Amino acid sequence: MEYEPVIGLEVHAQLLTRSKIFCGCSTSFGEEPNTQTCPVCTGQPGSLPVVNRKAVEFAIRLGLATHCRIAPFSLFARKNYFYPDLPKGYQISMYEHPLAENGFIEITVNGIKKRIRIIRIHMEEDAGKLKHGETPEKFPYSYVDFNRTGVPLVEIVSGPDIRSPQEAGEYLRRLRAILQYLEICTGDMEKGTFRCDANVSVRPVGQKEFGTRTELKNMNSFKHVEKALEYEIKRQIELLRSGEEVIQETRLFDANTGMTVSMRGKEEAHDYRYFPDPDLVPLRIDERWIEEIRAGLPELPDQKKERFIQQYQIPEYDAEILTSSKAMAKYFEETVALFPEPKVVSNWMMVELLRELKRDEREIDQCPITPRHLAGMLILIKNGTISGKIAKDVFEEMYRTGEEAEKIVKERGWVQILDRGEIERAIEQVIEAYTKQVDEYRKGKEKIFGFLVGEVMKKTRGKANPQLVNELLKKKLKE
Amino acid sequence: MRIDIEKVARLARIKLSEEEKLIFGNQLEQILTYMEQLNRLDTQGVEPTSHAIPIFNIFREDEVRPSIPREEVLGIAPSQEDGHFKVPRIIE
C-alpha cells in the first residue's frame, strides 16, 4: 500500500520590539543572565501587565501579509503549567480568541504552486532559558535565566496541508522571508528567534481521514526539520506496513543520529486550564487601525517577485530565488543599478555567489563581496579587461579577500591579453611544438582545433582573449 | 463528588494528606454548589464576558524602562548560583 504524509507546522517567531510584551524590560539578546527582569515578567504579586502596542501592531502586520482575517475582538488567556522557565506558573497566550485567522502562504515546489492555509496567529510571551550541567550525577541542578521571559512571540499554526518534507521546508522559508520583509523578526533558527514544531501523520493514498500523529520538536535548522520529517514519515509507514500502530506522542529530533526519539514517560498529559487573563483587557482592533497598518506594509516577497519579472525581464525561477530574502533582493537591485544587465547579475549571484555562501553557511548580508565589487568585476568582463574564465578566479579572490576586482586583476597580472602580436607569438610556439596535430588538422581533422586553442590558452596562462585566439589561430592554420 | 481532589492537587503541585484531601475536597465541592446557584440565572441574550468593566485596548508604548537589580530578584529565590536561579535538575 502507498502512504502519503500529512504535515502541519507550528512556528514561534520572536517579535523585534525593544521592550517585552507586558513590561518595559529590554529584549536585547546576550546580556548577563537575569539582568532584564522586573516584578511583571517574574510574576510578583501585585504587579500588572500592560500590552506593548508595537507587538500588537507587528502581529497584525503578519496577519495581513499572510492574508488572514484580523479578529475584531481578541483576548489574552492564561495557559497554566509548571516548569521552571515560567516564573508565574502560567504563560500568557491567546486561546479562544486569537488575533488573526484563516490566511494562507503560497509556496512553489518543483514548479508547482500550492497554498498552505494559516489556521491562526496568536500572541504570547516567551519563557526563560534553562541550562543544565553535563551529568545529573555531577550537577543535580538546572539554572534559570529569565531575560527572555516575556519577550513577545507570535505563534503561526498552519493547516494540515503540507505533503512532503520539501514542502515543509519551502513553507518555512517563505514564512521566514515574510517575517524578515516585514522587519518584525530576525528569523534565525539557530539563535531560536524562529522555532518550529511539526505534527506529522501518514495515511493510505486516497484515504480522507488522518492517521495518528506525532509531534516533533527540537529541530533548530531548516535542514533538521526536513530530516526529522523524512525519518518520522519512514518510521510511521514501516510501523503500519508491519501491522503495528503509531502512538500519539511527542518525539525529539536528535541531530547526531538523524532520528526522532520518543519523550515517553517524561511528559504527563497536559491540562492547561486556559482562562481569560483578568489582568489584561481585551483587544478591539478596528478597521481604521488595520487599514493604517496595511497602508504601511512594505513590498512583500510575492509582489517583489512579480516586479522583478516585469522590470528586469528575468525568468520566474530567478526571481523566486532572488526574492527569497530581503537581503538577497537588495543585493541584486544594488548590483543591477551599477551594472544594468539583470540576467548577467542574476546568473553570477545564483551560480557563483550562492555556491560560495552555501559552502561557508553564510547569509548574503555577510558576503565579503559587496554589490559594488560584483558590479566592478562585471564591468571588467564587459570591457574586455578580463575573460569570463579568469573572472571566476577573480571572483574567488574577491570572495576570499574582500578586495575589488580591479585591484586583484592588476596585482595578479590577470589582465586579458588583447594584444594581437602577443597572441600570435603564442600561436607560433604551439604550431611549432605540435607539428603532428597541426598536420592532422590541415588534413581535415577539425576536432584538433579545440586542443590547439587549449594549448594557446595554456601558453598565455589563460589570459588571452578567447575570441582573438580563435580568429588568429584559424588564420594561421590556413597559411 | 464532582471534584477529583487528587487531580487538582497534582495540577497545583500540592501534597495533601488523606485528612486534607477530605477537608479541601468538601470545601471545593461547596464552592461548586454555590456556583451552581448562578447557573440557575437566565442568561439568554447576555453576551459572555471575561471582564467586569467594558474597557479595551489599554496599551503601553514600546519603550525600555530600567529593570530591577539582579541581586534583588535573585534575593527572593530560595536558591541561586552564578547569576542564575537554581532549581532541581529537570532533565536526565
Coordinates of C-alpha atoms in Angstrom, one line a residue:
Chain A
M1 CA 0.0 0.0 0.0
E2 CA 1.2 3.5 -0.8
Y3 CA 1.1 6.1 2.0
E4 CA 1.2 9.9 2.0
P5 CA 2.3 12.1 4.8
V6 CA 0.1 14.8 6.3
I7 CA 2.1 17.6 8.0
G8 CA 1.1 20.7 9.9
L9 CA 3.6 23.2 11.3
E10 CA 3.6 25.4 14.4
V11 CA 6.1 28.2 14.2
H12 CA 7.1 30.5 17.1
A13 CA 8.6 33.8 16.0
Q14 CA 10.2 36.4 18.3
L15 CA 9.0 39.9 17.6
L16 CA 11.6 42.6 17.2
T17 CA 10.3 45.0 19.8
R18 CA 12.7 46.9 22.0
S19 CA 10.8 46.1 25.2
K20 CA 9.0 43.0 26.4
I21 CA 5.3 42.2 25.6
F22 CA 3.9 43.2 29.0
C23 CA 6.6 45.3 30.7
G24 CA 9.4 47.7 29.9
C25 CA 12.3 45.3 30.3
S26 CA 14.7 45.3 27.4
T27 CA 14.6 42.4 24.9
S28 CA 18.2 42.7 23.9
F29 CA 20.0 39.4 23.4
G30 CA 23.1 38.1 25.1
E31 CA 23.0 40.3 28.2
E32 CA 24.2 39.0 31.6
P33 CA 21.6 36.4 33.0
N34 CA 18.7 37.8 35.0
T35 CA 19.6 41.4 34.4
Q36 CA 16.4 42.2 32.4
T37 CA 13.6 41.3 34.7
C38 CA 11.0 43.2 36.8
P39 CA 8.1 42.3 39.0
V40 CA 5.8 41.9 36.0
C41 CA 7.8 39.4 34.0
T42 CA 8.8 37.5 37.0
G43 CA 5.2 37.3 38.2
Q44 CA 5.5 39.1 41.6
P45 CA 2.2 39.5 43.5
G46 CA 0.5 42.8 42.8
S47 CA 2.3 43.5 39.5
L48 CA 0.1 44.2 36.4
P49 CA 1.0 43.5 32.8
V50 CA 0.2 46.1 30.1
V51 CA 0.4 45.1 26.5
N52 CA 3.0 46.6 24.1
R53 CA 1.3 48.4 21.3
K54 CA 4.1 47.7 18.9
A55 CA 3.9 44.0 19.5
V56 CA 0.2 44.0 18.6
E57 CA 1.0 46.1 15.5
F58 CA 3.7 43.6 14.4
A59 CA 1.3 40.7 14.8
I60 CA -1.3 42.5 12.8
R61 CA 1.3 43.2 10.1
L62 CA 2.0 39.4 9.9
G63 CA -1.7 38.6 9.8
L64 CA -2.3 41.0 6.9
A65 CA 0.8 39.8 5.0
T66 CA -0.4 36.2 5.2
H67 CA -4.0 37.1 4.1
C68 CA -5.6 36.4 7.5
R69 CA -8.7 38.0 8.8
I70 CA -7.7 40.2 11.8
A71 CA -10.1 39.4 14.6
P72 CA -12.2 42.4 15.7
F73 CA -12.0 41.0 19.2
S74 CA -9.1 39.1 20.8
L75 CA -8.2 38.1 24.3
F76 CA -5.2 37.1 26.3
A77 CA -5.6 33.9 28.2
R78 CA -3.6 32.1 30.9
K79 CA -2.1 28.7 30.0
N80 CA -1.4 27.0 33.3
Y81 CA 1.5 24.6 33.8
F82 CA 4.5 24.3 36.0
Y83 CA 8.0 24.5 34.5
P84 CA 11.0 26.3 36.0
D85 CA 11.4 28.6 32.9
L86 CA 7.9 30.0 33.7
P87 CA 8.0 32.1 36.8
K88 CA 4.3 32.8 37.1
G89 CA 3.1 29.2 36.8
Y90 CA 1.3 30.2 33.6
Q91 CA 2.1 31.6 30.3
I92 CA 0.1 34.5 28.9
S93 CA -1.1 33.4 25.5
M94 CA -4.3 33.6 23.4
Y95 CA -6.7 30.7 23.2
E96 CA -10.3 31.0 22.1
H97 CA -9.8 34.4 20.5
P98 CA -6.6 34.6 18.6
L99 CA -5.5 37.8 16.9
A100 CA -5.8 36.5 13.3
E101 CA -7.3 33.6 11.5
N102 CA -7.9 32.0 8.1
G103 CA -4.9 33.1 6.0
F104 CA -2.5 31.3 3.6
I105 CA 1.0 31.3 2.3
E106 CA 1.7 30.3 -1.3
I107 CA 4.7 28.1 -1.9
T108 CA 6.3 26.7 -5.1
V109 CA 7.8 23.2 -5.1
N110 CA 9.1 21.6 -8.3
G111 CA 7.4 24.4 -10.3
I112 CA 4.0 23.7 -8.8
K113 CA 2.2 26.4 -6.8
K114 CA 0.3 25.5 -3.7
R115 CA -1.5 27.3 -0.9
I116 CA -0.8 26.3 2.7
R117 CA -3.5 27.6 5.0
I118 CA -2.8 29.5 8.1
I119 CA -5.3 28.4 10.7
R120 CA -4.4 31.0 13.3
I121 CA -1.8 33.5 14.5
H122 CA -1.8 34.4 18.2
M123 CA 0.4 36.4 20.5
E124 CA 2.1 35.1 23.6
E125 CA 5.1 35.6 25.9
D126 CA 8.3 33.7 25.6
A127 CA 9.6 31.6 28.5
G128 CA 13.0 31.8 30.2
K129 CA 16.1 29.9 29.3
L130 CA 17.3 26.8 31.1
K131 CA 20.8 25.4 31.4
H132 CA 21.8 22.1 32.8
G133 CA 25.2 20.7 33.9
E134 CA 26.7 17.9 31.9
T135 CA 25.6 14.9 34.0
P136 CA 22.8 14.5 36.6
E137 CA 25.3 12.9 39.0
K138 CA 27.8 15.8 39.0
F139 CA 25.2 18.5 38.6
P140 CA 21.8 17.7 40.1
Y141 CA 20.5 21.2 39.3
S142 CA 19.2 23.3 36.4
Y143 CA 19.8 27.0 36.1
V144 CA 17.3 29.6 35.0
D145 CA 17.7 32.9 33.2
F146 CA 14.6 35.0 33.0
N147 CA 15.9 37.6 30.5
R148 CA 13.9 36.0 27.7
T149 CA 10.8 35.7 29.8
G150 CA 8.1 38.0 28.4
V151 CA 9.8 38.6 25.0
P152 CA 6.8 38.8 22.5
L153 CA 6.2 35.9 20.3
V154 CA 3.7 35.1 17.6
E155 CA 2.6 31.5 17.1
I156 CA 1.7 30.7 13.5
V157 CA -0.3 27.5 13.1
S158 CA -0.5 26.0 9.6
G159 CA -3.3 23.8 8.3
P160 CA -2.5 20.1 7.8
D161 CA -1.9 20.9 4.1
I162 CA 1.8 20.0 3.8
R163 CA 2.5 16.8 2.0
S164 CA 6.3 16.4 2.0
P165 CA 9.4 17.5 3.9
Q166 CA 10.3 19.6 0.9
E167 CA 7.0 21.4 1.1
A168 CA 7.6 21.9 4.8
G169 CA 11.0 23.5 4.1
E170 CA 9.5 25.7 1.5
Y171 CA 6.7 26.9 3.7
L172 CA 9.2 27.7 6.5
R173 CA 11.5 29.6 4.1
R174 CA 8.5 31.6 2.7
L175 CA 7.2 32.4 6.2
R176 CA 10.6 33.5 7.4
A177 CA 11.0 35.7 4.3
I178 CA 7.7 37.4 5.0
L179 CA 8.7 38.0 8.7
Q180 CA 12.0 39.4 7.5
Y181 CA 10.5 41.6 4.8
L182 CA 8.1 43.0 7.4
E183 CA 11.1 43.6 9.7
I184 CA 9.3 42.1 12.7
C185 CA 11.6 39.1 13.3
T186 CA 15.2 38.2 12.6
G187 CA 14.2 34.6 11.6
D188 CA 17.3 33.0 13.0
M189 CA 16.6 29.3 13.7
E190 CA 19.9 28.6 15.4
K191 CA 19.5 31.5 17.8
G192 CA 15.9 30.5 18.4
T193 CA 14.2 33.6 17.2
F194 CA 12.3 31.4 14.7
R195 CA 11.3 27.9 16.0
C196 CA 9.3 25.1 14.5
D197 CA 7.4 22.1 15.8
A198 CA 5.8 19.7 13.4
N199 CA 2.8 17.5 13.6
V200 CA 3.0 14.6 11.2
S201 CA 0.9 11.5 10.3
V202 CA 0.6 9.2 7.4
R203 CA -2.4 7.7 5.6
P204 CA -3.0 5.4 2.7
V205 CA -3.2 7.4 -0.5
G206 CA -6.8 8.2 -1.3
Q207 CA -8.0 8.0 2.3
K208 CA -9.7 11.1 3.7
E209 CA -9.2 10.5 7.4
F210 CA -5.9 11.5 9.1
G211 CA -3.8 8.8 10.7
T212 CA -2.5 9.1 14.3
R213 CA 0.0 11.9 14.5
T214 CA 3.2 12.5 16.4
E215 CA 4.6 15.9 17.4
L216 CA 8.3 16.6 16.5
K217 CA 10.4 19.0 18.5
N218 CA 14.0 20.1 18.9
M219 CA 14.8 21.0 15.3
N220 CA 16.9 24.1 15.0
S221 CA 17.6 24.5 11.3
F222 CA 15.6 24.1 8.1
K223 CA 17.7 21.0 7.3
H224 CA 16.8 19.5 10.7
V225 CA 13.1 20.0 10.1
E226 CA 13.3 18.3 6.7
K227 CA 15.4 15.4 8.0
A228 CA 13.3 14.8 11.1
L229 CA 10.2 14.7 8.9
E230 CA 11.8 12.3 6.5
Y231 CA 12.8 10.0 9.3
E232 CA 9.5 10.2 11.0
I233 CA 7.4 9.5 7.9
K234 CA 9.5 6.5 7.1
R235 CA 9.2 5.2 10.6
Q236 CA 5.4 5.6 10.7
I237 CA 5.0 3.9 7.3
E238 CA 7.2 1.0 8.4
L239 CA 5.1 0.6 11.6
L240 CA 1.9 0.5 9.6
R241 CA 3.2 -1.9 7.0
S242 CA 4.3 -4.3 9.7
G243 CA 0.8 -4.2 11.2
E244 CA 1.7 -2.1 14.2
E245 CA 0.2 1.2 15.3
V246 CA 1.5 4.8 15.6
I247 CA 1.3 6.1 19.1
Q248 CA 0.3 9.7 19.6
E249 CA 3.3 11.2 21.4
T250 CA 5.9 13.9 21.3
R251 CA 9.2 12.9 19.8
L252 CA 12.6 14.8 19.9
F253 CA 14.9 15.0 16.9
D254 CA 18.5 14.0 17.5
A255 CA 20.7 15.9 15.1
N256 CA 23.6 13.5 15.7
T257 CA 21.7 10.3 14.7
G258 CA 19.1 11.9 12.4
M259 CA 16.4 10.0 14.3
T260 CA 13.4 11.0 16.3
V261 CA 13.2 9.6 19.8
S262 CA 10.1 9.2 22.0
M263 CA 9.7 11.5 25.0
R264 CA 7.6 8.8 26.5
G265 CA 7.3 8.8 30.3
K266 CA 8.9 12.3 30.5
E267 CA 5.7 14.0 29.8
E268 CA 2.4 13.8 31.5
A269 CA -0.9 14.5 29.7
H270 CA -1.2 18.3 29.8
D271 CA -4.2 20.0 31.3
Y272 CA -3.6 23.7 30.7
R273 CA -6.9 25.0 32.1
Y274 CA -6.9 28.1 29.9
F275 CA -8.9 31.0 31.1
P276 CA -9.1 34.7 30.2
D277 CA -6.4 36.7 31.9
P278 CA -8.2 39.0 34.2
D279 CA -5.2 41.4 34.3
L280 CA -5.3 42.2 30.6
V281 CA -8.2 43.9 28.9
P282 CA -9.4 42.5 25.6
L283 CA -8.2 43.9 22.3
R284 CA -10.7 45.5 19.9
I285 CA -8.9 46.1 16.6
D286 CA -10.9 48.4 14.4
E287 CA -10.8 48.8 10.6
R288 CA -9.1 52.1 10.8
W289 CA -6.1 50.7 12.6
I290 CA -6.0 47.7 10.3
E291 CA -6.0 49.9 7.2
E292 CA -3.4 52.2 8.7
I293 CA -1.1 49.2 9.2
R294 CA -2.0 47.8 5.7
A295 CA -1.0 51.0 4.1
G296 CA 2.4 50.9 5.7
L297 CA 3.2 47.3 4.7
P298 CA 6.4 47.0 2.6
E299 CA 6.7 45.2 -0.7
L300 CA 6.3 41.5 0.1
P301 CA 8.2 38.6 -1.4
D302 CA 5.4 37.7 -3.9
Q303 CA 5.0 41.3 -5.0
K304 CA 8.7 41.8 -5.3
K305 CA 9.0 38.6 -7.4
E306 CA 6.3 39.8 -9.9
R307 CA 8.0 43.2 -10.1
F308 CA 11.5 41.6 -10.8
I309 CA 10.0 39.5 -13.6
Q310 CA 8.4 42.6 -15.2
Q311 CA 11.0 45.2 -14.5
Y312 CA 14.2 43.2 -15.1
Q313 CA 12.9 40.7 -17.6
I314 CA 14.3 37.7 -15.7
P315 CA 12.8 34.2 -15.6
E316 CA 10.4 33.4 -12.7
Y317 CA 12.8 30.9 -11.4
D318 CA 15.5 33.6 -11.0
A319 CA 13.0 36.0 -9.5
E320 CA 11.9 33.4 -7.0
I321 CA 15.4 32.8 -5.7
L322 CA 16.4 36.5 -5.8
T323 CA 13.4 37.5 -3.7
S324 CA 13.7 34.6 -1.2
S325 CA 15.2 37.0 1.3
K326 CA 15.1 40.8 1.5
A327 CA 18.8 41.0 1.7
M328 CA 19.3 39.0 -1.4
A329 CA 16.8 41.1 -3.4
K330 CA 18.5 44.3 -2.1
Y331 CA 21.9 42.9 -3.2
F332 CA 20.5 42.2 -6.7
E333 CA 19.0 45.6 -7.1
E334 CA 22.0 47.4 -5.9
T335 CA 24.2 45.4 -8.3
V336 CA 21.9 46.0 -11.2
A337 CA 21.8 49.7 -10.5
L338 CA 25.6 49.7 -11.1
F339 CA 25.6 47.2 -13.9
P340 CA 22.3 47.3 -15.8
E341 CA 22.3 43.8 -17.2
P342 CA 19.9 42.0 -14.9
K343 CA 20.3 38.5 -16.3
V344 CA 24.1 38.6 -16.1
V345 CA 23.9 39.8 -12.5
S346 CA 21.3 37.1 -11.7
N347 CA 23.5 34.3 -13.2
W348 CA 26.5 35.3 -11.2
M349 CA 24.5 35.6 -8.0
M350 CA 22.6 32.3 -8.4
V351 CA 25.6 30.2 -9.5
E352 CA 28.9 31.6 -8.1
L353 CA 27.7 33.7 -5.2
L354 CA 25.2 31.3 -3.7
R355 CA 27.6 28.4 -4.1
E356 CA 30.3 30.2 -2.1
L357 CA 27.8 31.3 0.6
K358 CA 26.3 27.9 0.9
R359 CA 29.7 26.3 1.3
D360 CA 30.5 28.7 4.2
E361 CA 27.0 28.6 5.5
R362 CA 26.8 32.3 5.3
E363 CA 23.9 34.6 4.7
I364 CA 24.1 37.1 1.9
D365 CA 24.5 40.1 4.3
Q366 CA 27.7 38.5 5.5
C367 CA 29.0 38.2 1.9
P368 CA 32.6 39.6 1.6
I369 CA 31.8 40.7 -2.0
T370 CA 29.7 43.9 -2.0
P371 CA 27.3 44.7 -4.8
R372 CA 29.7 47.5 -5.9
H373 CA 32.6 44.9 -6.1
L374 CA 30.5 42.5 -8.1
A375 CA 29.4 45.2 -10.5
G376 CA 33.0 46.3 -10.8
M377 CA 34.0 42.8 -11.9
L378 CA 31.2 42.5 -14.4
I379 CA 32.3 45.8 -15.9
L380 CA 35.9 44.4 -16.3
I381 CA 34.4 41.4 -18.2
K382 CA 32.3 43.6 -20.4
N383 CA 35.1 46.0 -21.4
G384 CA 37.3 43.0 -22.2
T385 CA 39.9 43.6 -19.4
I386 CA 39.3 40.0 -18.1
S387 CA 37.8 36.9 -19.8
G388 CA 34.8 35.1 -18.3
K389 CA 37.1 32.3 -17.4
I390 CA 39.6 34.4 -15.5
A391 CA 36.6 36.2 -13.9
K392 CA 35.8 33.0 -12.0
D393 CA 39.2 33.1 -10.4
V394 CA 38.9 36.9 -9.7
F395 CA 35.5 36.2 -8.1
E396 CA 37.0 33.6 -5.8
E397 CA 39.8 36.0 -4.8
M398 CA 37.3 38.8 -4.2
Y399 CA 35.3 36.4 -2.0
R400 CA 38.4 35.3 -0.1
T401 CA 40.0 38.7 0.4
G402 CA 37.1 41.2 0.1
E403 CA 39.2 43.2 -2.4
E404 CA 38.0 44.9 -5.5
A405 CA 38.3 43.1 -8.8
E406 CA 40.4 45.8 -10.4
K407 CA 43.0 45.6 -7.7
I408 CA 43.1 41.8 -7.8
V409 CA 43.5 41.8 -11.6
K410 CA 46.3 44.4 -11.5
E411 CA 48.2 42.8 -8.7
R412 CA 48.0 39.2 -10.0
G413 CA 48.6 40.3 -13.7
W414 CA 45.4 38.8 -14.8
V415 CA 44.6 41.4 -17.3
Q416 CA 43.3 39.8 -20.5
I417 CA 45.7 39.8 -23.4
L418 CA 44.2 41.7 -26.3
D419 CA 47.5 42.3 -28.0
R420 CA 47.4 40.5 -31.4
G421 CA 51.2 40.3 -31.6
E422 CA 51.5 38.6 -28.2
I423 CA 48.8 36.1 -29.1
E424 CA 50.3 35.4 -32.5
R425 CA 53.7 34.6 -30.8
A426 CA 52.0 32.1 -28.6
I427 CA 50.2 30.6 -31.6
E428 CA 53.5 30.2 -33.4
Q429 CA 55.1 28.4 -30.5
V430 CA 52.2 26.0 -30.3
I431 CA 52.3 25.3 -34.0
E432 CA 56.0 24.5 -33.8
A433 CA 55.5 22.2 -30.8
Y434 CA 52.6 20.2 -32.2
T435 CA 53.5 19.7 -35.9
K436 CA 51.8 16.3 -36.0
Q437 CA 48.5 17.6 -34.7
V438 CA 48.7 20.7 -37.0
D439 CA 49.2 18.3 -39.9
E440 CA 46.2 16.2 -38.9
Y441 CA 44.0 19.4 -38.6
R442 CA 45.1 20.5 -42.0
K443 CA 44.1 17.1 -43.4
G444 CA 40.6 17.7 -42.2
K445 CA 40.5 16.5 -38.5
E446 CA 38.8 19.6 -37.3
K447 CA 38.4 18.3 -33.7
I448 CA 42.1 19.0 -33.2
F449 CA 41.3 22.8 -33.3
G450 CA 39.9 22.7 -29.7
F451 CA 43.1 21.1 -28.5
L452 CA 45.3 23.7 -30.2
V453 CA 43.2 26.6 -28.7
G454 CA 43.6 25.0 -25.3
E455 CA 47.4 24.9 -25.7
V456 CA 47.5 28.6 -26.8
M457 CA 45.4 29.4 -23.7
K458 CA 47.9 27.5 -21.5
K459 CA 50.8 29.3 -23.0
T460 CA 49.2 32.6 -22.1
R461 CA 48.2 31.3 -18.7
G462 CA 44.5 31.6 -19.6
K463 CA 44.8 35.3 -20.2
A464 CA 44.4 35.5 -23.9
N465 CA 41.1 36.8 -25.2
P466 CA 39.4 33.5 -26.5
Q467 CA 37.7 35.2 -29.5
L468 CA 41.1 36.6 -30.6
V469 CA 42.8 33.2 -30.2
N470 CA 40.1 31.6 -32.3
E471 CA 40.3 34.1 -35.0
L472 CA 44.1 34.3 -35.2
L473 CA 44.7 30.6 -34.9
K474 CA 42.3 29.8 -37.7
K475 CA 44.0 32.4 -39.9
K476 CA 47.5 31.0 -39.0
L477 CA 46.5 27.4 -39.7
K478 CA 45.2 28.3 -43.2
E479 CA 48.6 29.7 -44.2
Chain B
M1 CA -18.1 14.0 44.4
R2 CA -17.7 16.2 41.3
I3 CA -14.2 17.2 42.4
D4 CA -11.2 14.9 41.7
I5 CA -9.2 16.3 44.6
E6 CA -6.1 14.3 43.8
K7 CA -6.0 15.6 40.3
V8 CA -6.5 19.2 41.5
A9 CA -3.7 18.7 44.0
R10 CA -1.4 17.2 41.4
L11 CA -2.0 20.1 38.9
A12 CA -1.2 22.6 41.7
R13 CA 1.9 20.6 42.8
I14 CA 0.5 20.4 46.3
K15 CA 0.9 17.4 48.5
L16 CA -2.2 16.7 50.6
S17 CA -2.7 14.2 53.5
E18 CA -5.7 12.0 53.5
E19 CA -7.3 14.2 56.0
E20 CA -6.6 17.3 54.0
K21 CA -8.0 15.7 50.8
L22 CA -11.3 15.2 52.7
I23 CA -11.4 18.8 54.0
F24 CA -10.4 20.6 50.8
G25 CA -12.4 18.2 48.7
N26 CA -15.5 19.1 50.7
Q27 CA -14.7 22.8 50.5
L28 CA -14.3 22.8 46.8
E29 CA -17.5 20.8 46.5
Q30 CA -19.3 23.6 48.4
I31 CA -17.9 26.2 46.1
L32 CA -19.2 24.3 43.1
T33 CA -22.6 24.1 44.7
Y34 CA -22.6 27.8 45.3
M35 CA -21.6 28.4 41.6
E36 CA -24.5 26.2 40.6
Q37 CA -26.9 28.7 42.0
L38 CA -25.5 31.2 39.4
N39 CA -26.3 28.6 36.7
R40 CA -29.9 28.9 37.6
L41 CA -30.0 32.5 36.4
D42 CA -31.4 33.1 32.9
T43 CA -28.5 34.4 30.8
Q44 CA -30.2 34.1 27.5
G45 CA -29.3 37.1 25.3
V46 CA -26.4 38.1 27.6
E47 CA -23.0 38.2 25.9
P48 CA -20.4 36.1 27.7
T49 CA -17.8 38.5 29.2
S50 CA -14.4 37.9 30.6
H51 CA -14.1 41.3 32.3
A52 CA -16.4 43.1 34.6
I53 CA -15.9 46.6 33.0
P54 CA -16.1 47.2 29.3
I55 CA -12.6 48.6 28.7
F56 CA -10.4 47.6 25.7
N57 CA -7.1 48.4 24.2
I58 CA -5.0 49.5 27.1
F59 CA -1.5 49.8 25.6
R60 CA 1.9 50.9 26.6
E61 CA 4.4 52.2 24.1
D62 CA 7.4 50.1 23.2
E63 CA 9.9 51.9 25.5
V64 CA 12.6 50.2 27.5
R65 CA 12.5 51.0 31.2
P66 CA 15.1 50.1 33.8
S67 CA 14.9 46.5 35.1
I68 CA 15.5 45.7 38.7
P69 CA 19.0 44.9 40.1
R70 CA 19.8 41.3 39.7
E71 CA 20.7 40.8 43.4
E72 CA 17.2 41.9 44.2
V73 CA 15.4 39.5 42.0
L74 CA 17.7 36.6 42.8
G75 CA 17.5 37.5 46.5
I76 CA 13.8 36.4 46.7
A77 CA 14.6 32.9 45.4
P78 CA 15.4 30.0 47.8
S79 CA 18.5 29.2 45.8
Q80 CA 20.8 30.9 43.3
E81 CA 24.2 30.4 41.7
D82 CA 26.3 32.4 39.3
G83 CA 23.6 34.9 38.5
H84 CA 21.0 32.1 37.8
F85 CA 18.1 30.8 39.7
K86 CA 19.0 27.3 40.8
V87 CA 16.3 24.6 40.7
P88 CA 16.3 20.8 40.9
R89 CA 17.5 19.4 37.7
I90 CA 14.6 18.9 35.3
I91 CA 16.2 16.7 32.6
E92 CA 18.0 13.4 32.9

